Amino acid sequence: QVQLVESGGGLVQAGGSLRLSCVASGLLFRRTFMGWFRQAPGQEREFVASTLWNGVTTYYADSVKGRFTISRDNVKNTVSLEMNSLKPEDTAVYYCAAHYSGNIFQEKSYNNWGQGTQVTVSS
């Protein structure tokens, strides 16, 4: 059974930083692309960042490029999201996801999800 458990969310002022972590179990982590998505109230879940197997190749949404960094540790089966220069519009529930097949930017390409962690950025 695949489990993804996120941690690290919280309340931060605009301009601040947070680091999210996701521990994975029950899957061949080192061969799985991993991603982060987020969902703000009243909005659809959107792609934030993803990393391929080696952690070197990464992709970002334009809205977070240059501020967020995704990384992974294939020994500890963790994927992290370092978030800097946070803005109020970054407020959302952030989800860790394991890719299954298809376009890595699309939610439907991921078949396992964490429970989510709330990030709130105050102005």
PDB file of C-alpha atoms in Angstrom:
ATOM      1  CA  GLN A   1       0.000   0.000   0.000  1.00  0.00           C
ATOM      2  CA  VAL A   2       1.434   3.336  -1.062  1.00  0.00           C
ATOM      3  CA  GLN A   3       1.580   6.042   1.567  1.00  0.00           C
ATOM      4  CA  LEU A   4       2.680   9.640   1.137  1.00  0.00           C
ATOM      5  CA  VAL A   5       2.879  11.729   4.294  1.00  0.00           C
ATOM      6  CA  GLU A   6       3.499  15.459   4.083  1.00  0.00           C
ATOM      7  CA  SER A   7       4.739  17.731   6.831  1.00  0.00           C
ATOM      8  CA  GLY A   8       6.103  21.232   7.261  1.00  0.00           C
ATOM      9  CA  GLY A   9       3.142  23.440   6.509  1.00  0.00           C
ATOM     10  CA  GLY A  10       2.182  26.381   8.661  1.00  0.00           C
ATOM     11  CA  LEU A  11       1.575  30.104   8.913  1.00  0.00           C
ATOM     12  CA  VAL A  12       4.243  32.492   7.667  1.00  0.00           C
ATOM     13  CA  GLN A  13       4.437  36.165   6.808  1.00  0.00           C
ATOM     14  CA  ALA A  14       4.867  37.334   3.260  1.00  0.00           C
ATOM     15  CA  GLY A  15       8.518  37.158   2.262  1.00  0.00           C
ATOM     16  CA  GLY A  16       9.162  34.259   4.600  1.00  0.00           C
ATOM     17  CA  SER A  17      10.141  30.667   3.930  1.00  0.00           C
ATOM     18  CA  LEU A  18       8.843  27.180   4.593  1.00  0.00           C
ATOM     19  CA  ARG A  19      10.104  23.717   3.779  1.00  0.00           C
ATOM     20  CA  LEU A  20       7.647  20.927   3.033  1.00  0.00           C
ATOM     21  CA  SER A  21       8.628  17.279   3.210  1.00  0.00           C
ATOM     22  CA  CYS A  22       6.950  14.119   1.995  1.00  0.00           C
ATOM     23  CA  VAL A  23       7.923  10.634   3.086  1.00  0.00           C
ATOM     24  CA  ALA A  24       6.929   7.849   0.722  1.00  0.00           C
ATOM     25  CA  SER A  25       6.466   4.146   1.384  1.00  0.00           C
ATOM     26  CA  GLY A  26       5.089   1.182  -0.499  1.00  0.00           C
ATOM     27  CA  LEU A  27       6.484   2.150  -3.896  1.00  0.00           C
ATOM     28  CA  LEU A  28       9.748   1.928  -5.799  1.00  0.00           C
ATOM     29  CA  PHE A  29      10.596   5.493  -4.916  1.00  0.00           C
ATOM     30  CA  ARG A  30      13.880   5.800  -6.773  1.00  0.00           C
ATOM     31  CA  ARG A  31      12.106   4.973 -10.031  1.00  0.00           C
ATOM     32  CA  THR A  32       9.096   7.215  -9.464  1.00  0.00           C
ATOM     33  CA  PHE A  33       8.725  10.777 -10.626  1.00  0.00           C
ATOM     34  CA  MET A  34       7.390  12.887  -7.764  1.00  0.00           C
ATOM     35  CA  GLY A  35       5.437  16.097  -7.761  1.00  0.00           C
ATOM     36  CA  TRP A  36       3.908  18.810  -5.616  1.00  0.00           C
ATOM     37  CA  PHE A  37       0.509  20.297  -6.315  1.00  0.00           C
ATOM     38  CA  ARG A  38      -1.546  22.856  -4.423  1.00  0.00           C
ATOM     39  CA  GLN A  39      -5.173  23.799  -4.068  1.00  0.00           C
ATOM     40  CA  ALA A  40      -6.406  27.155  -2.862  1.00  0.00           C
ATOM     41  CA  PRO A  41      -9.965  27.610  -1.571  1.00  0.00           C
ATOM     42  CA  GLY A  42     -12.473  27.639  -4.393  1.00  0.00           C
ATOM     43  CA  GLN A  43      -9.860  26.768  -6.987  1.00  0.00           C
ATOM     44  CA  GLU A  44      -8.759  23.654  -8.803  1.00  0.00           C
ATOM     45  CA  ARG A  45      -5.648  21.800  -7.784  1.00  0.00           C
ATOM     46  CA  GLU A  46      -2.655  23.037  -9.742  1.00  0.00           C
ATOM     47  CA  PHE A  47       0.834  21.830 -10.546  1.00  0.00           C
ATOM     48  CA  VAL A  48       3.664  23.362  -8.537  1.00  0.00           C
ATOM     49  CA  ALA A  49       6.832  21.338  -9.176  1.00  0.00           C
ATOM     50  CA  SER A  50       8.100  17.905 -10.105  1.00  0.00           C
ATOM     51  CA  THR A  51      11.328  15.954 -10.112  1.00  0.00           C
ATOM     52  CA  LEU A  52      12.390  13.012 -12.228  1.00  0.00           C
ATOM     53  CA  TRP A  53      14.152   9.928 -10.865  1.00  0.00           C
ATOM     54  CA  ASN A  54      17.558  11.462 -10.336  1.00  0.00           C
ATOM     55  CA  GLY A  55      16.444  14.716  -8.753  1.00  0.00           C
ATOM     56  CA  VAL A  56      18.509  16.675 -11.266  1.00  0.00           C
ATOM     57  CA  THR A  57      15.743  17.229 -13.786  1.00  0.00           C
ATOM     58  CA  THR A  58      13.048  19.409 -12.277  1.00  0.00           C
ATOM     59  CA  TYR A  59      10.077  21.387 -13.510  1.00  0.00           C
ATOM     60  CA  TYR A  60       8.236  24.330 -12.004  1.00  0.00           C
ATOM     61  CA  ALA A  61       5.068  26.291 -12.537  1.00  0.00           C
ATOM     62  CA  ASP A  62       5.834  29.792 -13.773  1.00  0.00           C
ATOM     63  CA  SER A  63       4.249  31.247 -10.641  1.00  0.00           C
ATOM     64  CA  VAL A  64       6.865  29.651  -8.365  1.00  0.00           C
ATOM     65  CA  LYS A  65       9.929  29.527 -10.599  1.00  0.00           C
ATOM     66  CA  GLY A  66      12.926  31.100  -8.902  1.00  0.00           C
ATOM     67  CA  ARG A  67      11.276  30.968  -5.469  1.00  0.00           C
ATOM     68  CA  PHE A  68      10.591  27.263  -4.906  1.00  0.00           C
ATOM     69  CA  THR A  69      13.021  24.358  -5.115  1.00  0.00           C
ATOM     70  CA  ILE A  70      12.059  20.697  -5.291  1.00  0.00           C
ATOM     71  CA  SER A  71      14.528  18.044  -4.204  1.00  0.00           C
ATOM     72  CA  ARG A  72      14.527  14.349  -3.372  1.00  0.00           C
ATOM     73  CA  ASP A  73      16.496  11.838  -1.332  1.00  0.00           C
ATOM     74  CA  ASN A  74      16.260   8.376  -2.856  1.00  0.00           C
ATOM     75  CA  VAL A  75      17.815   6.798   0.228  1.00  0.00           C
ATOM     76  CA  LYS A  76      15.322   8.294   2.665  1.00  0.00           C
ATOM     77  CA  ASN A  77      12.408   8.103   0.204  1.00  0.00           C
ATOM     78  CA  THR A  78      11.622  11.752   0.680  1.00  0.00           C
ATOM     79  CA  VAL A  79      10.768  14.626  -1.602  1.00  0.00           C
ATOM     80  CA  SER A  80      10.942  18.190  -0.346  1.00  0.00           C
ATOM     81  CA  LEU A  81       9.762  21.602  -1.451  1.00  0.00           C
ATOM     82  CA  GLU A  82      11.756  24.596  -0.261  1.00  0.00           C
ATOM     83  CA  MET A  83       9.589  27.708  -0.556  1.00  0.00           C
ATOM     84  CA  ASN A  84      11.156  31.151  -0.331  1.00  0.00           C
ATOM     85  CA  SER A  85       9.844  34.680  -0.826  1.00  0.00           C
ATOM     86  CA  LEU A  86       6.356  33.453  -0.076  1.00  0.00           C
ATOM     87  CA  LYS A  87       3.398  35.508  -1.193  1.00  0.00           C
ATOM     88  CA  PRO A  88      -0.210  35.558   0.056  1.00  0.00           C
ATOM     89  CA  GLU A  89      -1.244  33.971  -3.248  1.00  0.00           C
ATOM     90  CA  ASP A  90       0.838  30.911  -2.314  1.00  0.00           C
ATOM     91  CA  THR A  91      -1.723  30.143   0.399  1.00  0.00           C
ATOM     92  CA  ALA A  92      -3.127  26.673  -0.303  1.00  0.00           C
ATOM     93  CA  VAL A  93      -3.151  23.062   0.744  1.00  0.00           C
ATOM     94  CA  TYR A  94      -0.022  21.471  -0.697  1.00  0.00           C
ATOM     95  CA  TYR A  95      -0.062  17.851  -1.842  1.00  0.00           C
ATOM     96  CA  CYS A  96       2.737  15.444  -2.544  1.00  0.00           C
ATOM     97  CA  ALA A  97       2.014  13.033  -5.404  1.00  0.00           C
ATOM     98  CA  ALA A  98       3.572  10.023  -7.080  1.00  0.00           C
ATOM     99  CA  HIS A  99       3.536   9.981 -10.855  1.00  0.00           C
ATOM    100  CA  TYR A 100       2.066   7.019 -12.696  1.00  0.00           C
ATOM    101  CA  SER A 101       1.919   7.797 -16.390  1.00  0.00           C
ATOM    102  CA  GLY A 102       1.587  10.668 -18.765  1.00  0.00           C
ATOM    103  CA  ASN A 103       2.157  14.391 -18.656  1.00  0.00           C
ATOM    104  CA  ILE A 104       3.927  15.292 -15.411  1.00  0.00           C
ATOM    105  CA  PHE A 105       2.223  18.667 -15.317  1.00  0.00           C
ATOM    106  CA  GLN A 106      -1.250  17.156 -15.143  1.00  0.00           C
ATOM    107  CA  GLU A 107      -3.009  15.988 -12.002  1.00  0.00           C
ATOM    108  CA  LYS A 108      -4.487  12.945 -13.782  1.00  0.00           C
ATOM    109  CA  SER A 109      -0.979  11.562 -14.355  1.00  0.00           C
ATOM    110  CA  TYR A 110      -0.481  10.961 -10.623  1.00  0.00           C
ATOM    111  CA  ASN A 111      -2.143   8.010  -8.937  1.00  0.00           C
ATOM    112  CA  ASN A 112      -1.095   8.369  -5.308  1.00  0.00           C
ATOM    113  CA  TRP A 113      -1.530  11.443  -3.139  1.00  0.00           C
ATOM    114  CA  GLY A 114      -0.719  12.562   0.348  1.00  0.00           C
ATOM    115  CA  GLN A 115      -3.295  14.013   2.688  1.00  0.00           C
ATOM    116  CA  GLY A 116      -2.060  17.553   2.155  1.00  0.00           C
ATOM    117  CA  THR A 117      -0.499  20.178   4.381  1.00  0.00           C
ATOM    118  CA  GLN A 118      -1.811  23.716   4.815  1.00  0.00           C
ATOM    119  CA  VAL A 119       0.388  26.677   3.953  1.00  0.00           C
ATOM    120  CA  THR A 120      -0.914  30.105   4.897  1.00  0.00           C
ATOM    121  CA  VAL A 121       0.950  33.270   3.964  1.00  0.00           C
ATOM    122  CA  SER A 122      -0.193  36.448   5.672  1.00  0.00           C
ATOM    123  CA  SER A 123       0.277  39.874   4.138  1.00  0.00           C
TER     124      SER A 123
END
